[in-house]
Amino acid sequence: MLLSLPFQPLEFEHTLLSVICAGLTCHLIFNRLEPRSLLHLVLLLAVPPSVLTVLVLPHTSGLSSAVPLTFALYISSLGTSVVLYRLSPFHPLAKYPGPMLCKVSKLWFAGVAMKGKQHLYYSELHQRFGDVVRIGPNELSFRDVKAIVPMMGSKGMPKGPWWDGRVPAQNREVRPLLALRNPEEHARRRRAWTRAFNTPALKDYEVLVDARVSQLVDILTTKIGTSVDLSQWLGWLTYDIMNDIMFSGGGDSMETEDRDISRLLGNAQPMALFLSHLPWTAEFYLRLPGVGRDLRAFRTYAAQRAFERKARGSHQKDVFYHLIDEAGLEATPPSSAQVTSDGGLAIVAGSETTSTTLSHAFFLLLCNPTAYRRLQAEVDDPKRDTWVPASQAHMPYLNAVINEALRLFPAVLSGSQRAPLIGSGGQIIGSHFVPEGTSAVVHTYSLHRQAENFSPFPDTFLPERWLAAKEQIALEPKIFGGKHEVIHNTAAFIPFSVGPSNCVGRNLAYQEMRMVVCTLMSKFDMRFEEGFDIDSWEENMLDYFVVQRGRLPVVLTARAS
Ligand code: HEM
């Protein structure tokens, strides 16, 4: 049935052409303006085909066929144009190699990432395509030490659009420090964090870490002879430590064996990673009913901690003291929402990373009895003040073990994305140019295992590579005595990232990890639970930006004091 229209209908071919042209124009607008907000997306994706339906209607049997036809034609012409452009030589990243599916849409990579093995996929792509790979239509991954400083150094690029997807839209105005893309705002907010982790502050935190490690020792002592999941206990330990350092208390996960917090965080991670890779989808996804419940529950939890701490006050200078600017050093005091957001960040950034690294270190030690014995000897050495954190900083084998664990399994396996500053035109990275509107990452896991940076045996746990040449030769003459070319490029070692946005908690993390390893090694002998499948550890390790770990079943025996 034809409806009567107030204008002369176009020829059918002209009608179709109009819809196709509208789809192509929409692509141009997307390309130029990169609209991301839900309103803009609806305006561009739904309004034009709805209006154009009026032109199609006279050529169809009614609205029920005109609407799907117009939408299908509009979206498919837009989609085809997008795909052809992304594969064409006119795309600014056209010269970079990569899988065709990655060039067409980031959906492919996001899908792979959700399985938790993106670090291996990045690594495989670098092995297939070389040091610079196009991992998305508008994104490059670098496995090149020369890219680090231009990308992340003081004249490098700010955080990339990744964070637009990771931080829920509703919370945009109170992003945590880690997710701030504006360099000036980041520098201003980071000042308080720097004060919270300076040398005197770290000294104040020593006693808090010490008390929690002693609590863990007491609990584990009651479990001697049975199998304990060391990974789980280290997770609870670092979580309680972070609550003490951040909010002067409030965490009791060791006491209660709290599985809720890991569940809240764990459940949200795969989707958070997907949204990071496809930031524009976050606008839609987070509006779906019932979605993001765990993430919101975690935010409520962090807000409660901050609220309780504010109400309670504190007799010591915790991180909250610095973030809320209780000393009144800043001209503009931070808002409560800002401090709550940063509080949540500290709990995740400070606990999961540290417990992951500690778990890897113990796993690697237990797989390598020689390394275990060498570390044990250093810890037991009566000439060293093993109990004094300042002395632990000078224990070569201890630090070598921690660094080697961080090299093989950096806690943030796949690095932190950067993108050229808006208005800058782009950024030169060595002999490459990263244009505005695109983004890039240095892939930490691949870089750390590159033979050009760490040789021989880049995939092998070899703490000795971190020692002075004389000790290396004395301990491992076959490896370091001249038979192999030895490469140890510390510039390529970036587990804490580099530059003005690097990990602000780096020194605390080292201090904490040394204290934990020294204490547990001196109190207990350890072995894997009978029948534990060593391969399962790496198989169960999932890269959701925050690493998820499997079980690390260990049987402890008390050591003579
Ligand atoms: C082994 C332990 C740790 C590792 C491997 C690690 C690694 C990292 C990495 C890779 C980043 C991203 C930097 C970037 O975007 O370039 C980061 C950021 C951050 N980390 Fe850590 N981290 C660890 C422990 C800690 C601890 C104990 C804290 C204490 C609260 C902490 C607090 C932060 C904060 C606040 C940021 C955001 C810094 C910024 O954007 O300016 N981290 N960390």
XYZ file of C-alpha atoms and ligand atoms in Angstrom:
604
model
C 0.000 0.000 0.000
C 1.392 3.401 -0.969
C 0.916 6.204 1.528
C 0.201 9.678 0.169
C 3.298 11.835 0.588
C 3.582 15.639 0.441
C 6.394 15.321 -2.150
C 7.131 13.518 -5.363
C 8.869 10.155 -4.522
C 12.397 9.670 -5.894
C 13.159 6.927 -8.363
C 13.961 3.653 -6.551
C 17.656 3.730 -7.655
C 17.994 7.350 -6.488
C 16.442 6.448 -3.168
C 18.940 3.644 -2.619
C 21.790 5.925 -3.672
C 20.661 8.562 -1.164
C 20.749 6.024 1.671
C 24.187 4.766 0.590
C 25.526 8.342 0.382
C 24.172 9.026 3.867
C 26.051 5.933 5.151
C 29.263 7.165 3.514
C 28.805 10.655 4.951
C 28.337 9.092 8.375
C 31.699 7.332 7.952
C 33.331 10.667 7.088
C 31.878 12.222 10.231
C 33.080 9.273 12.346
C 36.535 9.599 10.867
C 36.826 13.330 11.411
C 35.110 13.830 14.749
C 35.353 10.415 16.422
C 32.064 10.840 18.292
C 31.889 8.605 21.357
C 28.967 9.752 23.486
C 25.789 7.711 23.409
C 23.799 10.729 22.204
C 26.118 11.313 19.260
C 26.174 7.625 18.368
C 22.368 7.460 18.376
C 22.182 10.677 16.343
C 24.521 9.266 13.710
C 23.436 5.655 13.621
C 19.680 5.873 14.116
C 18.439 9.312 13.078
C 19.590 9.406 9.398
C 18.134 5.996 8.454
C 14.930 6.808 10.337
C 14.506 10.018 8.328
C 15.478 8.318 5.062
C 12.801 5.692 5.615
C 10.369 8.331 4.331
C 12.081 8.133 0.919
C 12.112 4.330 0.864
C 8.515 3.948 2.046
C 6.800 4.602 -1.308
C 8.778 1.738 -2.854
C 7.851 -0.847 -0.249
C 4.746 -2.486 1.131
C 4.832 -0.446 4.341
C 6.881 0.626 7.363
C 7.589 -2.959 8.409
C 9.705 -3.479 5.301
C 10.866 0.126 4.723
C 12.499 0.478 8.152
C 14.645 -2.708 8.050
C 15.574 -2.084 4.418
C 16.735 1.481 5.068
C 18.619 0.575 8.229
C 20.282 -2.454 6.596
C 21.402 -0.410 3.600
C 22.597 2.508 5.697
C 24.542 0.386 8.169
C 25.998 -1.915 5.499
C 27.203 1.009 3.346
C 28.712 2.576 6.459
C 30.282 -0.781 7.435
C 31.630 -1.512 3.955
C 33.115 1.942 3.673
C 34.772 1.566 7.093
C 36.238 -1.844 6.230
C 37.505 -0.766 2.795
C 39.110 2.347 4.228
C 40.795 0.417 7.044
C 42.272 -2.041 4.558
C 43.150 0.624 2.008
C 46.567 2.205 1.413
C 45.000 5.559 2.448
C 44.710 4.552 6.093
C 47.463 6.280 8.170
C 48.606 2.914 9.593
C 48.431 1.128 6.216
C 52.152 0.380 6.097
C 52.155 -1.634 9.328
C 51.716 -5.398 9.164
C 49.139 -7.283 11.171
C 46.319 -9.803 10.789
C 43.564 -8.643 8.458
C 40.904 -9.136 11.133
C 42.815 -6.804 13.482
C 43.009 -4.152 10.769
C 39.283 -4.399 10.085
C 37.994 -4.098 13.640
C 39.210 -4.105 17.228
C 36.336 -6.477 17.923
C 38.594 -9.354 16.914
C 41.334 -8.474 19.393
C 38.773 -7.710 22.127
C 37.256 -11.164 21.614
C 40.663 -12.818 21.895
C 41.479 -10.738 24.974
C 38.360 -11.856 26.823
C 39.753 -15.392 26.938
C 42.526 -14.082 29.197
C 45.443 -14.899 26.926
C 46.005 -11.592 25.167
C 49.636 -11.474 26.317
C 50.335 -14.649 24.301
C 48.448 -13.303 21.300
C 50.509 -10.064 21.318
C 53.646 -12.157 21.614
C 52.609 -14.437 18.740
C 51.839 -11.400 16.558
C 55.269 -9.932 17.251
C 56.896 -13.229 16.358
C 54.930 -13.364 13.091
C 55.000 -9.718 12.026
C 58.024 -8.153 13.718
C 58.618 -5.349 16.193
C 55.719 -3.096 15.187
C 52.327 -4.714 14.610
C 48.937 -3.227 13.780
C 46.768 -4.819 16.466
C 43.645 -2.809 15.702
C 42.436 -0.525 12.930
C 43.972 2.421 14.760
C 46.440 0.836 17.150
C 50.043 -0.339 17.081
C 51.967 -2.601 19.423
C 55.723 -2.099 19.766
C 58.277 -4.674 20.873
C 61.158 -2.281 20.669
C 63.239 -0.841 23.480
C 63.758 2.341 21.437
C 60.016 3.030 21.585
C 59.860 3.217 25.394
C 61.091 6.740 26.088
C 59.441 8.483 23.085
C 56.194 6.796 23.996
C 56.164 6.984 27.788
C 58.988 9.333 28.814
C 58.529 12.951 29.927
C 58.025 14.084 26.323
C 55.922 11.035 25.497
C 52.210 10.590 25.055
C 49.408 10.649 27.630
C 47.158 7.660 28.374
C 45.119 6.348 25.449
C 41.388 5.859 24.814
C 41.661 2.444 26.476
C 40.800 4.180 29.740
C 37.590 5.685 28.329
C 36.205 2.176 28.146
C 37.707 0.934 31.376
C 36.317 3.665 33.595
C 32.511 3.550 33.549
C 30.916 6.507 31.809
C 29.018 7.489 34.947
C 32.330 8.019 36.677
C 34.131 10.018 34.032
C 34.477 13.133 36.170
C 36.142 11.254 39.031
C 38.553 8.986 37.228
C 41.303 7.455 39.312
C 44.838 8.709 38.703
C 45.704 5.720 36.523
C 42.938 6.578 34.054
C 43.560 10.320 33.688
C 44.211 11.229 30.057
C 44.792 14.949 30.524
C 48.530 15.379 31.324
C 48.078 18.575 33.361
C 45.358 17.100 35.519
C 47.404 13.921 35.892
C 50.498 15.850 37.031
C 48.436 17.869 39.518
C 46.728 14.810 41.008
C 49.948 12.801 41.077
C 51.666 15.265 43.458
C 49.781 13.889 46.451
C 50.621 10.312 45.437
C 54.305 11.171 45.178
C 54.246 12.567 48.733
C 52.440 9.427 49.914
C 55.289 7.216 48.687
C 58.399 9.284 49.440
C 61.216 7.881 51.596
C 59.909 9.033 55.030
C 56.422 7.772 54.175
C 57.792 4.361 53.166
C 59.618 4.171 56.490
C 56.277 4.784 58.269
C 54.642 1.947 56.321
C 57.340 -0.615 57.258
C 55.763 -1.332 60.613
C 52.338 -1.880 59.014
C 53.730 -4.368 56.495
C 55.706 -6.108 59.217
C 52.614 -6.571 61.414
C 50.605 -8.104 58.580
C 53.416 -10.436 57.511
C 53.706 -11.623 61.123
C 49.939 -12.244 61.146
C 50.316 -14.368 58.013
C 53.176 -16.322 59.582
C 51.021 -17.010 62.653
C 48.130 -18.242 60.518
C 50.338 -20.393 58.286
C 52.033 -21.876 61.340
C 48.658 -23.373 62.301
C 48.502 -25.011 58.867
C 51.903 -26.652 58.873
C 51.954 -30.017 57.137
C 48.719 -29.334 55.220
C 48.421 -27.930 51.730
C 47.686 -24.184 51.543
C 46.915 -22.114 48.478
C 49.844 -19.716 48.792
C 48.564 -17.548 45.948
C 45.280 -16.988 47.776
C 47.006 -16.182 51.078
C 49.375 -13.742 49.408
C 46.336 -12.090 47.834
C 44.708 -11.626 51.241
C 47.968 -10.464 52.778
C 48.641 -7.711 50.234
C 45.015 -6.702 50.325
C 45.092 -6.198 54.107
C 48.438 -4.412 53.839
C 47.014 -2.028 51.243
C 44.009 -1.257 53.444
C 46.349 -0.474 56.346
C 48.611 1.742 54.261
C 45.768 3.401 52.439
C 43.108 3.804 55.147
C 44.870 2.884 58.418
C 42.962 -0.386 58.586
C 39.631 -1.801 57.529
C 40.845 -4.956 55.783
C 40.472 -8.279 57.555
C 40.571 -10.689 54.646
C 43.270 -12.922 56.184
C 41.240 -13.283 59.351
C 37.942 -13.949 57.589
C 39.419 -15.711 54.530
C 37.323 -13.299 52.498
C 36.597 -14.671 49.037
C 34.063 -11.963 48.193
C 36.555 -9.286 47.357
C 38.476 -11.428 44.877
C 35.146 -12.456 43.367
C 33.958 -8.860 42.985
C 37.154 -7.877 41.255
C 37.612 -11.090 39.312
C 34.125 -11.156 37.799
C 34.368 -7.630 36.470
C 37.770 -7.995 34.788
C 37.038 -9.809 31.490
C 34.301 -7.342 30.551
C 36.415 -4.392 31.723
C 39.138 -5.560 29.355
C 36.692 -5.932 26.471
C 35.402 -2.398 27.056
C 38.984 -1.085 27.218
C 39.678 -2.450 23.761
C 36.391 -1.101 22.397
C 35.822 2.076 24.431
C 32.804 3.230 22.464
C 30.850 0.096 23.443
C 31.083 1.068 27.126
C 28.473 3.781 26.566
C 25.941 1.144 25.511
C 27.016 -1.725 27.715
C 27.001 0.120 31.010
C 23.469 1.295 30.433
C 22.113 -2.245 30.234
C 20.134 -3.208 33.345
C 21.974 -5.363 35.854
C 25.303 -4.849 34.141
C 28.485 -3.842 35.979
C 27.036 -4.927 39.326
C 30.329 -6.284 40.658
C 32.252 -3.228 39.563
C 29.723 -0.967 41.258
C 29.789 -3.156 44.392
C 33.563 -2.766 44.494
C 33.287 1.000 44.113
C 30.760 1.111 46.960
C 33.185 -0.926 49.035
C 36.046 1.515 48.305
C 33.774 4.463 49.063
C 32.858 2.899 52.417
C 36.532 2.466 53.321
C 37.203 6.112 52.489
C 34.115 7.275 54.365
C 34.997 5.242 57.477
C 38.570 6.498 57.433
C 37.428 10.100 57.107
C 35.017 9.721 60.012
C 37.551 7.831 62.138
C 40.563 10.052 61.519
C 43.999 8.551 62.001
C 46.898 8.832 64.368
C 49.341 8.101 61.539
C 50.027 9.470 58.085
C 48.442 6.953 55.747
C 48.041 7.426 51.979
C 44.575 8.857 52.587
C 46.192 11.610 54.670
C 48.148 12.705 51.608
C 45.369 12.223 49.078
C 42.788 14.172 51.055
C 45.496 16.778 51.746
C 45.062 16.777 55.522
C 48.291 18.795 55.697
C 46.639 21.535 53.573
C 49.446 21.803 51.027
C 47.295 22.229 47.920
C 45.484 25.436 46.939
C 42.369 23.457 45.968
C 41.518 20.522 48.252
C 40.508 17.342 46.434
C 36.862 16.317 46.321
C 35.647 13.282 48.287
C 34.668 11.570 45.019
C 38.212 11.987 43.747
C 39.736 10.509 46.873
C 37.286 7.604 46.863
C 38.113 6.883 43.258
C 41.841 6.930 43.998
C 41.276 4.797 47.110
C 39.705 2.058 45.007
C 42.605 2.329 42.599
C 45.156 1.902 45.364
C 43.521 -1.275 46.630
C 43.624 -2.939 43.212
C 46.856 -1.389 41.907
C 48.730 -2.018 45.118
C 47.500 -5.433 46.179
C 46.823 -7.553 43.083
C 50.084 -6.589 41.351
C 52.201 -7.302 44.413
C 50.542 -10.606 45.287
C 50.783 -11.728 41.666
C 54.509 -11.031 41.578
C 55.058 -12.731 44.925
C 53.090 -15.779 43.776
C 55.180 -16.003 40.613
C 58.384 -15.639 42.623
C 57.476 -18.519 44.953
C 56.273 -20.647 42.044
C 59.527 -20.099 40.147
C 61.624 -20.774 43.241
C 59.784 -24.010 43.941
C 60.320 -25.111 40.336
C 64.049 -24.321 40.608
C 65.626 -25.968 43.679
C 69.070 -24.476 42.979
C 67.716 -20.934 42.982
C 65.652 -21.777 46.075
C 68.797 -22.995 47.909
C 70.814 -19.945 46.884
C 68.162 -17.557 48.128
C 67.744 -19.560 51.313
C 71.478 -19.286 51.965
C 71.377 -15.511 51.497
C 68.369 -15.158 53.797
C 70.046 -17.333 56.461
C 73.413 -15.567 56.178
C 74.187 -14.438 59.767
C 76.342 -11.575 58.416
C 73.252 -9.910 56.952
C 70.507 -8.046 58.816
C 67.861 -10.046 57.000
C 65.109 -8.530 59.153
C 65.919 -4.918 58.365
C 64.139 -3.634 55.234
C 67.029 -1.269 54.433
C 69.423 -4.259 54.426
C 67.080 -6.351 52.320
C 67.451 -3.747 49.588
C 71.112 -4.866 49.354
C 70.539 -8.612 49.201
C 71.612 -9.383 45.617
C 70.028 -12.779 45.180
C 66.729 -11.709 46.771
C 66.458 -8.736 44.443
C 67.540 -10.876 41.494
C 64.722 -13.355 42.185
C 62.111 -10.596 42.415
C 63.353 -8.901 39.236
C 63.485 -12.168 37.349
C 59.885 -12.945 38.385
C 58.878 -9.457 37.220
C 60.733 -9.964 33.955
C 59.147 -13.304 33.082
C 55.704 -12.428 34.406
C 55.268 -8.650 34.688
C 52.130 -8.046 36.747
C 50.746 -5.783 34.020
C 51.589 -8.196 31.225
C 50.478 -6.184 28.252
C 51.519 -2.647 29.194
C 49.610 0.587 29.374
C 48.265 2.223 26.227
C 49.260 5.706 25.103
C 47.881 8.043 22.406
C 49.087 11.351 20.938
C 47.854 14.436 22.736
C 44.754 15.863 21.063
C 45.839 18.755 18.853
C 49.452 17.573 18.671
C 49.067 16.038 15.207
C 50.909 12.912 16.275
C 54.056 11.605 17.894
C 57.348 10.403 16.475
C 58.435 7.082 17.986
C 61.953 6.379 16.690
C 61.558 5.882 12.959
C 57.774 5.583 13.240
C 54.986 8.131 13.327
C 51.904 7.583 15.472
C 49.260 9.953 14.055
C 46.603 11.645 16.133
C 43.504 9.463 16.343
C 45.581 6.325 16.719
C 47.181 4.770 19.787
C 50.122 2.572 20.706
C 51.456 0.304 23.415
C 54.835 -1.186 24.279
C 54.125 -4.833 24.942
C 55.948 -5.549 28.176
C 55.728 -9.350 28.141
C 57.163 -9.588 24.593
C 59.898 -7.046 25.286
C 60.993 -8.838 28.471
C 61.344 -12.134 26.618
C 63.123 -10.788 23.558
C 66.543 -12.396 23.053
C 67.920 -9.011 21.943
C 67.269 -7.767 25.486
C 67.846 -10.752 27.747
C 70.155 -13.566 26.699
C 70.895 -16.388 26.914
C 67.624 -18.271 27.548
C 65.190 -15.351 27.633
C 62.274 -17.620 28.590
C 64.133 -19.272 31.471
C 64.094 -18.296 35.144
C 67.705 -17.328 35.694
C 68.066 -14.919 38.645
C 71.865 -15.003 38.157
C 71.479 -12.750 35.095
C 70.814 -9.883 37.549
C 74.064 -10.416 39.495
C 77.484 -8.843 38.971
C 79.605 -10.637 36.325
C 81.989 -12.131 38.909
C 79.189 -13.787 40.856
C 77.470 -14.968 37.669
C 80.586 -16.803 36.550
C 81.188 -18.249 40.004
C 77.604 -19.585 40.245
C 76.900 -20.531 36.620
C 80.216 -20.896 34.752
C 78.629 -22.877 31.917
C 76.177 -20.099 31.140
C 78.178 -16.971 31.911
C 81.735 -18.265 31.403
C 82.016 -17.231 27.733
C 80.150 -19.941 25.838
C 77.037 -17.812 25.318
C 76.603 -14.189 24.376
C 75.256 -12.469 27.496
C 72.820 -9.586 26.999
C 71.200 -7.832 29.919
C 69.431 -4.699 28.739
C 67.844 -3.138 31.835
C 66.404 -0.341 29.664
C 64.056 -3.025 28.332
C 62.908 -3.986 31.847
C 59.689 -2.019 32.400
C 57.362 -3.893 34.799
C 56.528 -0.600 36.530
C 56.296 1.316 33.240
C 58.302 4.473 32.595
C 57.967 8.260 32.764
C 55.559 10.644 34.495
C 52.775 8.032 34.667
C 54.899 5.124 35.817
C 53.986 3.139 38.909
C 54.032 5.526 41.846
C 54.022 2.570 44.281
C 57.170 0.938 42.852
C 59.360 1.429 45.919
C 56.640 0.311 48.288
C 56.095 -2.792 46.149
C 59.801 -3.735 46.284
C 59.984 -3.092 50.022
C 56.871 -5.181 50.667
C 57.945 -8.045 48.400
C 61.400 -8.254 49.977
C 59.896 -8.332 53.472
C 57.438 -11.080 52.552
C 59.949 -13.293 50.742
C 62.593 -12.953 53.470
C 60.140 -13.671 56.266
C 58.446 -16.676 54.665
C 61.772 -18.160 53.540
C 63.232 -17.897 56.991
C 60.173 -19.260 58.799
C 59.170 -22.127 56.532
C 60.452 -24.774 54.184
C 58.111 -25.165 51.237
C 57.272 -27.736 48.624
C 54.497 -28.156 46.084
C 51.538 -30.292 47.122
C 52.017 -33.900 45.941
C 50.735 -34.306 42.386
C 50.525 -30.571 41.636
C 50.671 -30.060 37.869
C 53.345 -27.381 37.413
C 52.098 -26.525 33.918
C 48.705 -25.567 35.317
C 50.162 -22.436 36.922
C 50.919 -20.680 33.651
C 47.858 -22.170 31.960
C 45.611 -20.677 34.645
C 47.265 -17.264 34.517
C 44.842 -14.880 32.795
C 45.760 -11.455 31.501
C 42.811 -9.201 32.208
C 45.165 -6.214 32.682
C 44.959 -7.176 36.342
C 46.281 -10.753 36.254
C 44.077 -13.566 37.546
C 45.899 -16.513 39.045
C 45.066 -20.123 39.717
C 45.910 -22.195 42.796
C 49.434 -22.482 44.137
C 49.154 -25.428 46.527
C 52.152 -25.525 48.833
C 52.968 -27.626 51.897
C 54.888 -25.760 54.600
C 57.243 -27.116 57.227
C 58.480 -25.055 60.180
C 62.188 -24.211 60.106
C 64.309 -24.218 63.226
C 64.641 -20.563 64.304
C 54.776 -5.578 41.776
C 53.986 -4.593 42.041
C 53.503 -3.566 41.057
C 53.615 -3.515 39.701
C 54.294 -4.527 38.782
C 52.967 -2.306 39.256
C 52.881 -1.892 37.935
C 52.243 -0.742 37.524
C 52.095 -0.346 36.153
C 52.640 -1.097 34.956
C 51.405 0.812 36.139
C 50.931 1.569 34.899
C 51.776 2.750 34.597
C 51.431 3.361 33.272
O 50.255 3.554 32.945
O 52.361 3.643 32.540
C 51.126 1.167 37.502
C 50.478 2.312 37.900
C 50.178 2.612 39.195
N 50.502 1.871 40.311
Fe 51.579 0.166 40.341
N 52.468 -1.654 40.348
C 52.789 -2.379 41.465
C 52.506 -2.054 42.777
C 51.881 -0.906 43.187
C 51.658 -0.538 44.571
C 52.118 -1.307 45.809
C 50.960 0.614 44.545
C 50.509 1.348 45.784
C 49.348 1.913 45.896
C 50.752 0.997 43.154
C 50.082 2.118 42.714
C 49.994 2.513 41.407
C 49.327 3.739 40.989
C 48.637 4.740 41.897
C 49.458 3.801 39.600
C 48.964 4.920 38.687
C 50.143 5.847 38.399
C 49.822 6.981 37.451
O 48.971 6.837 36.567
O 50.430 8.036 37.621
N 51.336 0.048 42.367
N 51.630 0.202 38.336
